Coordinates of C-alpha atoms and ligand atoms in Angstrom, one line a residue:
M1 CA 0.0 0.0 0.0
T2 CA 1.2 3.5 -0.9
S3 CA 0.9 6.0 1.9
L4 CA -1.1 9.1 1.5
A5 CA 0.5 12.5 1.3
I6 CA -2.9 14.2 1.9
A7 CA -6.0 12.6 3.5
A8 CA -9.0 14.7 4.3
N9 CA -12.3 13.4 5.6
G10 CA -15.5 15.3 5.9
L11 CA -14.0 18.7 5.3
R12 CA -16.4 21.5 6.0
K13 CA -16.2 25.2 5.7
S14 CA -18.7 28.0 5.6
Y15 CA -18.3 31.7 5.4
G16 CA -21.3 33.1 7.2
E17 CA -24.4 31.6 5.6
K18 CA -22.4 30.4 2.6
V19 CA -21.4 26.8 2.7
V20 CA -18.3 26.4 0.6
L21 CA -17.2 22.9 1.5
D22 CA -19.9 20.6 2.6
G23 CA -18.2 17.4 3.6
V24 CA -15.4 16.8 1.2
D25 CA -13.1 13.8 1.2
L26 CA -9.8 13.9 -0.5
S27 CA -6.9 11.4 -0.6
V28 CA -3.7 11.9 -2.5
P29 CA -1.0 9.2 -2.6
E30 CA 2.6 10.2 -2.2
G31 CA 4.4 11.1 -5.3
T32 CA 1.4 11.7 -7.5
I33 CA -0.3 14.8 -9.0
F34 CA -3.8 15.4 -7.8
S35 CA -5.9 18.0 -9.5
L36 CA -8.9 19.8 -8.0
L37 CA -11.0 21.1 -10.8
G38 CA -13.9 23.5 -10.4
P39 CA -15.5 26.7 -11.7
N40 CA -15.0 30.1 -10.1
G41 CA -16.1 30.2 -6.5
A42 CA -16.3 26.4 -6.2
G43 CA -14.0 26.4 -3.2
K44 CA -10.7 25.4 -4.7
T45 CA -8.7 28.1 -3.0
T46 CA -10.5 27.5 0.3
A47 CA -9.6 23.8 0.1
V48 CA -5.9 24.7 -0.6
K49 CA -5.9 27.2 2.3
I50 CA -7.3 24.7 4.7
L51 CA -5.0 21.9 3.7
S52 CA -2.0 24.2 3.9
T53 CA -3.0 25.5 7.4
L54 CA -3.7 29.0 6.3
V55 CA -7.4 28.7 7.1
T56 CA -9.1 26.6 9.7
A57 CA -11.8 24.2 8.7
D58 CA -15.1 24.1 10.6
A59 CA -15.0 20.3 10.6
G60 CA -13.1 17.4 9.2
E61 CA -10.1 15.2 9.8
I62 CA -7.0 16.2 7.9
R63 CA -3.6 14.5 7.6
V64 CA -0.9 16.1 5.5
G65 CA 2.5 14.5 5.2
G66 CA 1.5 12.0 7.9
H67 CA 0.8 14.8 10.4
D68 CA -2.6 15.6 12.0
L69 CA -3.2 19.1 10.8
A70 CA -5.3 20.2 13.8
A71 CA -2.8 18.7 16.4
D72 CA 0.4 19.6 14.7
P73 CA 0.1 22.4 12.2
Q74 CA 3.8 23.2 12.5
A75 CA 4.8 19.8 11.3
V76 CA 2.5 20.2 8.4
R77 CA 3.9 23.6 7.5
A78 CA 7.4 22.1 7.6
A79 CA 6.4 19.5 5.0
I80 CA 4.6 21.6 2.5
G81 CA 5.1 24.5 0.1
V82 CA 2.3 26.7 -1.2
T83 CA 2.1 28.7 -4.4
G84 CA -1.0 30.8 -4.0
Q85 CA -3.4 31.8 -6.7
F86 CA -2.1 35.4 -6.4
S87 CA 1.7 35.9 -6.7
A88 CA 3.8 36.1 -3.6
V89 CA 6.5 37.8 -5.5
D90 CA 7.5 41.2 -4.3
G91 CA 7.9 43.3 -7.5
L92 CA 10.0 46.0 -5.9
I93 CA 13.0 43.8 -5.1
T94 CA 14.9 41.5 -7.5
G95 CA 14.2 37.9 -8.2
E96 CA 17.3 36.9 -6.2
E97 CA 16.3 39.1 -3.2
N98 CA 12.8 37.4 -3.3
M99 CA 14.6 34.1 -3.1
L100 CA 16.9 35.1 -0.3
L101 CA 13.9 36.4 1.7
M102 CA 12.4 32.9 1.4
A103 CA 15.7 31.4 2.5
D104 CA 15.6 33.6 5.6
L105 CA 12.0 32.5 6.3
H106 CA 13.3 29.0 6.3
H107 CA 16.2 29.9 8.6
L108 CA 18.8 28.9 6.1
S109 CA 22.3 30.2 6.7
R110 CA 23.4 33.1 4.5
R111 CA 25.7 30.8 2.6
E112 CA 23.2 28.0 2.2
G113 CA 20.5 30.5 1.2
R114 CA 22.7 31.9 -1.5
R115 CA 23.5 28.4 -2.8
V116 CA 19.9 27.3 -2.8
A117 CA 18.7 30.6 -4.4
A118 CA 21.3 30.4 -7.2
E119 CA 20.5 26.7 -7.8
L120 CA 16.8 27.3 -8.1
L121 CA 17.1 30.5 -10.2
E122 CA 19.3 28.5 -12.6
R123 CA 16.8 25.6 -12.6
F124 CA 13.9 27.9 -13.5
D125 CA 15.9 29.8 -16.1
L126 CA 16.0 33.0 -14.1
T127 CA 19.7 33.4 -13.6
E128 CA 19.9 36.2 -16.2
A129 CA 17.0 38.1 -14.7
A130 CA 18.0 37.5 -11.1
S131 CA 19.3 40.9 -10.5
K132 CA 16.4 42.8 -12.0
P133 CA 13.3 44.0 -10.1
A134 CA 10.7 41.3 -10.3
A135 CA 8.1 43.8 -11.4
T136 CA 9.9 43.8 -14.8
Y137 CA 9.4 40.1 -15.2
S138 CA 6.9 38.6 -17.6
G139 CA 3.9 36.7 -16.3
G140 CA 5.6 33.4 -17.0
M141 CA 8.8 34.5 -15.2
K142 CA 6.9 35.7 -12.2
R143 CA 5.1 32.3 -11.9
R144 CA 8.4 30.5 -12.3
L145 CA 9.9 32.7 -9.5
D146 CA 6.8 32.0 -7.4
I147 CA 7.4 28.2 -7.7
A148 CA 11.2 28.6 -7.2
M149 CA 10.4 30.4 -3.9
T150 CA 8.0 27.7 -2.9
L151 CA 10.8 25.1 -3.3
V152 CA 13.4 26.9 -1.1
G153 CA 12.4 24.8 1.9
D154 CA 12.5 21.6 -0.1
P155 CA 8.9 20.6 0.5
R156 CA 7.7 17.1 -0.1
I157 CA 4.1 18.2 -0.8
I158 CA 3.4 21.2 -2.9
F159 CA 0.1 23.1 -3.4
L160 CA -0.2 25.0 -6.6
D161 CA -3.3 27.1 -6.8
E162 CA -4.0 27.8 -10.5
P163 CA -0.3 27.8 -11.5
T164 CA -0.9 28.6 -15.1
T165 CA -3.8 31.0 -15.1
G166 CA -2.9 33.9 -17.4
L167 CA 0.1 32.3 -19.0
D168 CA 0.5 32.0 -22.7
P169 CA 0.6 28.5 -24.2
R170 CA 4.4 28.3 -24.3
S171 CA 4.8 29.4 -20.6
R172 CA 2.0 27.0 -19.7
H173 CA 3.9 24.1 -21.3
T174 CA 7.0 25.1 -19.5
M175 CA 5.1 25.1 -16.2
W176 CA 3.7 21.7 -17.0
Q177 CA 7.2 20.4 -17.6
I178 CA 8.3 21.9 -14.3
I179 CA 5.5 20.2 -12.4
R180 CA 6.2 16.9 -14.0
E181 CA 9.9 17.2 -13.0
L182 CA 8.8 17.9 -9.4
V183 CA 6.9 14.7 -9.3
T184 CA 9.8 12.7 -10.9
G185 CA 11.8 13.9 -7.8
G186 CA 9.2 12.3 -5.6
V187 CA 7.2 15.4 -4.7
T188 CA 3.4 15.2 -4.3
V189 CA 1.5 17.9 -6.1
F190 CA -1.9 19.2 -5.2
L191 CA -3.0 21.4 -8.1
T192 CA -6.1 23.4 -8.7
T193 CA -7.0 24.5 -12.1
Q194 CA -9.8 25.7 -14.3
Y195 CA -8.1 24.3 -17.4
L196 CA -9.4 20.8 -18.1
E197 CA -6.6 20.2 -20.5
E198 CA -4.1 20.9 -17.7
A199 CA -5.7 18.3 -15.4
D200 CA -5.8 15.9 -18.3
Q201 CA -2.1 16.5 -19.1
L202 CA -0.8 16.3 -15.6
A203 CA -3.0 14.7 -13.0
D204 CA -2.9 11.1 -11.9
R205 CA -6.3 11.7 -10.3
I206 CA -8.8 14.5 -10.8
A207 CA -11.7 15.6 -8.5
V208 CA -14.4 18.0 -9.7
L209 CA -15.5 20.3 -7.0
H210 CA -19.1 21.5 -7.4
G211 CA -21.8 22.7 -5.1
G212 CA -19.7 22.1 -2.0
G213 CA -18.9 18.5 -2.8
I214 CA -16.9 16.3 -5.1
A215 CA -19.1 15.8 -8.1
A216 CA -16.8 13.1 -9.6
E217 CA -13.4 11.7 -9.0
G218 CA -11.1 9.5 -11.0
T219 CA -8.4 9.4 -13.6
A220 CA -9.0 11.6 -16.7
E221 CA -10.0 8.4 -18.6
E222 CA -12.5 7.4 -15.9
L223 CA -14.1 10.8 -15.9
K224 CA -14.4 10.9 -19.6
R225 CA -16.3 7.6 -19.5
L226 CA -18.9 9.3 -17.3
V227 CA -20.2 11.5 -20.1
P228 CA -21.6 10.9 -23.5
G229 CA -20.0 12.6 -26.5
G230 CA -17.7 10.2 -28.3
H231 CA -18.5 9.7 -32.0
V232 CA -17.2 9.4 -35.5
R233 CA -18.5 12.1 -37.8
L234 CA -18.7 11.4 -41.5
R235 CA -19.5 14.1 -44.0
F236 CA -20.5 13.4 -47.6
T237 CA -21.0 15.6 -50.7
D238 CA -22.8 12.9 -52.7
P239 CA -26.4 12.3 -51.4
D240 CA -26.4 8.8 -52.8
A241 CA -23.2 7.9 -50.9
Y242 CA -24.6 9.6 -47.9
R243 CA -27.8 7.4 -48.0
S244 CA -25.8 4.2 -48.7
A245 CA -23.6 4.9 -45.7
A246 CA -26.5 5.7 -43.4
A247 CA -28.0 2.4 -44.4
A248 CA -24.8 0.5 -43.9
L249 CA -24.0 1.8 -40.4
R250 CA -25.8 1.0 -37.2
G251 CA -27.1 3.5 -34.7
V252 CA -26.2 6.6 -36.7
T253 CA -27.6 10.0 -36.2
R254 CA -28.4 11.6 -39.5
D255 CA -28.3 15.2 -40.5
D256 CA -29.8 15.2 -44.0
E257 CA -29.2 18.8 -44.6
S258 CA -25.5 18.8 -44.2
L259 CA -25.2 15.1 -45.3
T260 CA -23.5 14.3 -42.1
L261 CA -23.6 11.1 -40.1
R262 CA -22.6 10.7 -36.5
V263 CA -21.7 7.2 -35.3
P264 CA -21.6 7.0 -31.5
G265 CA -18.7 5.3 -30.0
D266 CA -15.6 5.6 -27.8
G267 CA -13.3 6.6 -30.6
S268 CA -11.2 3.5 -30.3
Q269 CA -9.2 2.1 -33.2
R270 CA -11.3 -1.0 -33.2
E271 CA -14.5 0.9 -33.5
L272 CA -13.1 3.2 -36.2
R273 CA -12.0 0.1 -38.2
A274 CA -15.4 -1.4 -38.0
V275 CA -17.0 1.8 -39.4
L276 CA -14.5 1.9 -42.2
D277 CA -15.0 -1.8 -43.0
R278 CA -18.8 -1.2 -43.3
L279 CA -18.3 1.8 -45.5
D280 CA -15.9 -0.2 -47.7
A281 CA -18.4 -3.1 -47.9
A282 CA -21.1 -0.6 -49.0
G283 CA -18.7 0.8 -51.5
V284 CA -18.9 4.4 -50.3
E285 CA -16.3 6.8 -49.2
A286 CA -16.8 9.8 -46.9
D287 CA -15.5 13.1 -47.9
E288 CA -14.5 14.0 -44.4
L289 CA -14.0 11.8 -41.3
T290 CA -13.4 13.1 -37.9
V291 CA -13.1 11.3 -34.6
H292 CA -14.5 13.0 -31.5
T293 CA -13.6 11.5 -28.1
P294 CA -15.2 13.1 -25.1
D295 CA -12.7 15.4 -23.4
L296 CA -12.7 16.8 -19.9
D297 CA -14.6 19.8 -21.2
D298 CA -17.6 17.5 -21.8
V299 CA -17.2 16.1 -18.2
F300 CA -16.8 19.6 -16.7
F301 CA -19.9 20.9 -18.4
A302 CA -21.9 17.8 -17.6
L303 CA -20.9 17.8 -14.0
T304 CA -20.9 21.5 -13.2
G305 CA -23.9 22.5 -15.4
T306 CA -27.5 22.2 -14.4
G307 CA -27.8 18.8 -16.1
T308 CA -27.8 15.6 -14.0
V309 CA -24.9 13.3 -14.0
P310 CA -25.5 9.8 -15.5
A311 CA -24.9 7.2 -12.9
Q312 CA -23.8 4.7 -15.5
P313 CA -21.7 5.4 -18.5
A314 CA -24.5 6.6 -20.8
Q315 CA -25.3 5.5 -24.3
P316 CA -22.8 7.7 -26.1
A317 CA -25.4 9.0 -28.5
L318 CA -25.4 12.7 -27.8
P319 CA -23.3 15.0 -29.8
K320 CA -20.9 17.2 -27.8
E321 CA -23.0 20.3 -28.2
A322 CA -26.1 18.5 -26.8
A323 CA -24.1 17.2 -23.9
R324 CA -23.6 20.7 -22.7
Ligands
ATP401 N1 -12.5 35.0 3.4 C1 -13.7 34.9 2.9 N2 -14.8 35.4 3.4 C2 -16.0 35.2 2.9 N3 -16.2 34.5 1.8 C3 -15.2 33.9 1.2 C4 -13.9 34.0 1.7 N4 -13.0 33.3 1.0 C5 -13.8 32.7 0.0 N5 -15.1 33.0 0.2 C6 -16.2 32.6 -0.6 O1 -16.1 31.2 -0.7 C7 -16.4 30.7 -2.0 C8 -15.3 29.9 -2.6 O2 -14.2 30.7 -2.8 P1 -12.8 30.1 -3.4 O3 -11.9 31.3 -3.5 O4 -12.3 29.0 -2.5 O5 -13.2 29.6 -4.8 P2 -12.3 29.1 -6.0 O6 -12.8 27.8 -6.4 O7 -10.8 29.2 -5.6 O8 -12.6 30.2 -7.1 P3 -11.6 30.8 -8.3 O9 -11.7 29.8 -9.4 O10 -12.3 32.1 -8.7 O11 -10.3 31.0 -7.7 C9 -16.7 31.9 -2.8 O12 -18.1 32.1 -2.9 C10 -16.1 33.0 -2.1 O13 -16.8 34.2 -2.3
MG402 MG1 -9.2 30.2 -6.3

């Protein structure tokens, strides 16, 4: 059995009348990436703040890094690093000074502080900019500095609250690479995001926070199986070919106007081959063929919209648009 870096049971938190977390359970095995996904105001930051001892929960049992959070918050603090949703970087001082400030907070000696700062600045490609005021940094550089600062204390568990919000695609990919490398080094990452692709790319497990609770949890693949949306789309220009194909394929949805057929399925190679075989047998060829597999967007909209969540993997007959 792998041990858990984070284990929370029955987490509750209200602000006044507003119930933000209404009995949330979370468990994150050591050395994995866990992603908490949710729309604005779902309570992601609240969860991060509670798990990182910055805010007290109203109820719930929490263990982080093997320590009981209520009984020994100091031990939890020593084991974790937090990169908040809003940057902790001080723009008026240089990147290096920001790092040295963190080293001081972690009671590193002057010499050790300088060594660690230089090493991390190098690792995050900030050596050149190290002596410039952080206010002059780009968004991506500031985020990298933020994470570098978080790593000064060599935490085993890292909380990243929306680490790539506002970053351009290149910076986002750089950040993903950084996060993957952290995990390769044995670190556990608890990540919040609004980007489904990000959770899909990075996370071993994903939980969707909605309405105060976990609406669904699993691997990206497991979550995708929860919602309909997968299909092969075939478009024709020749009405005869279109009709022949519609007759040859089972369970298709027809759009006679655009001469388009949708064949529900999971987008697997085996299914695709079956479709192609049937078209071949009928002697028709589609002018355009696209495969649509449900992505986390489908899951997100299905789970956090007004629609109900299918308890069983539903018949994947609905097109993506209808699933929303
Ligand atoms: N200190 C506070 N006092 C009162 N209400 C708060 C406080 N902090 C958060 N809330 C409320 O709790 C709810 C959840 O907020 P939270 O910041 O955790 O959401 P989030 O999922 O991080 O959202 P976002 O994606 O916008 O960052 C919101 O309705 C917010 O207004
Ligand atoms: Mg937030």
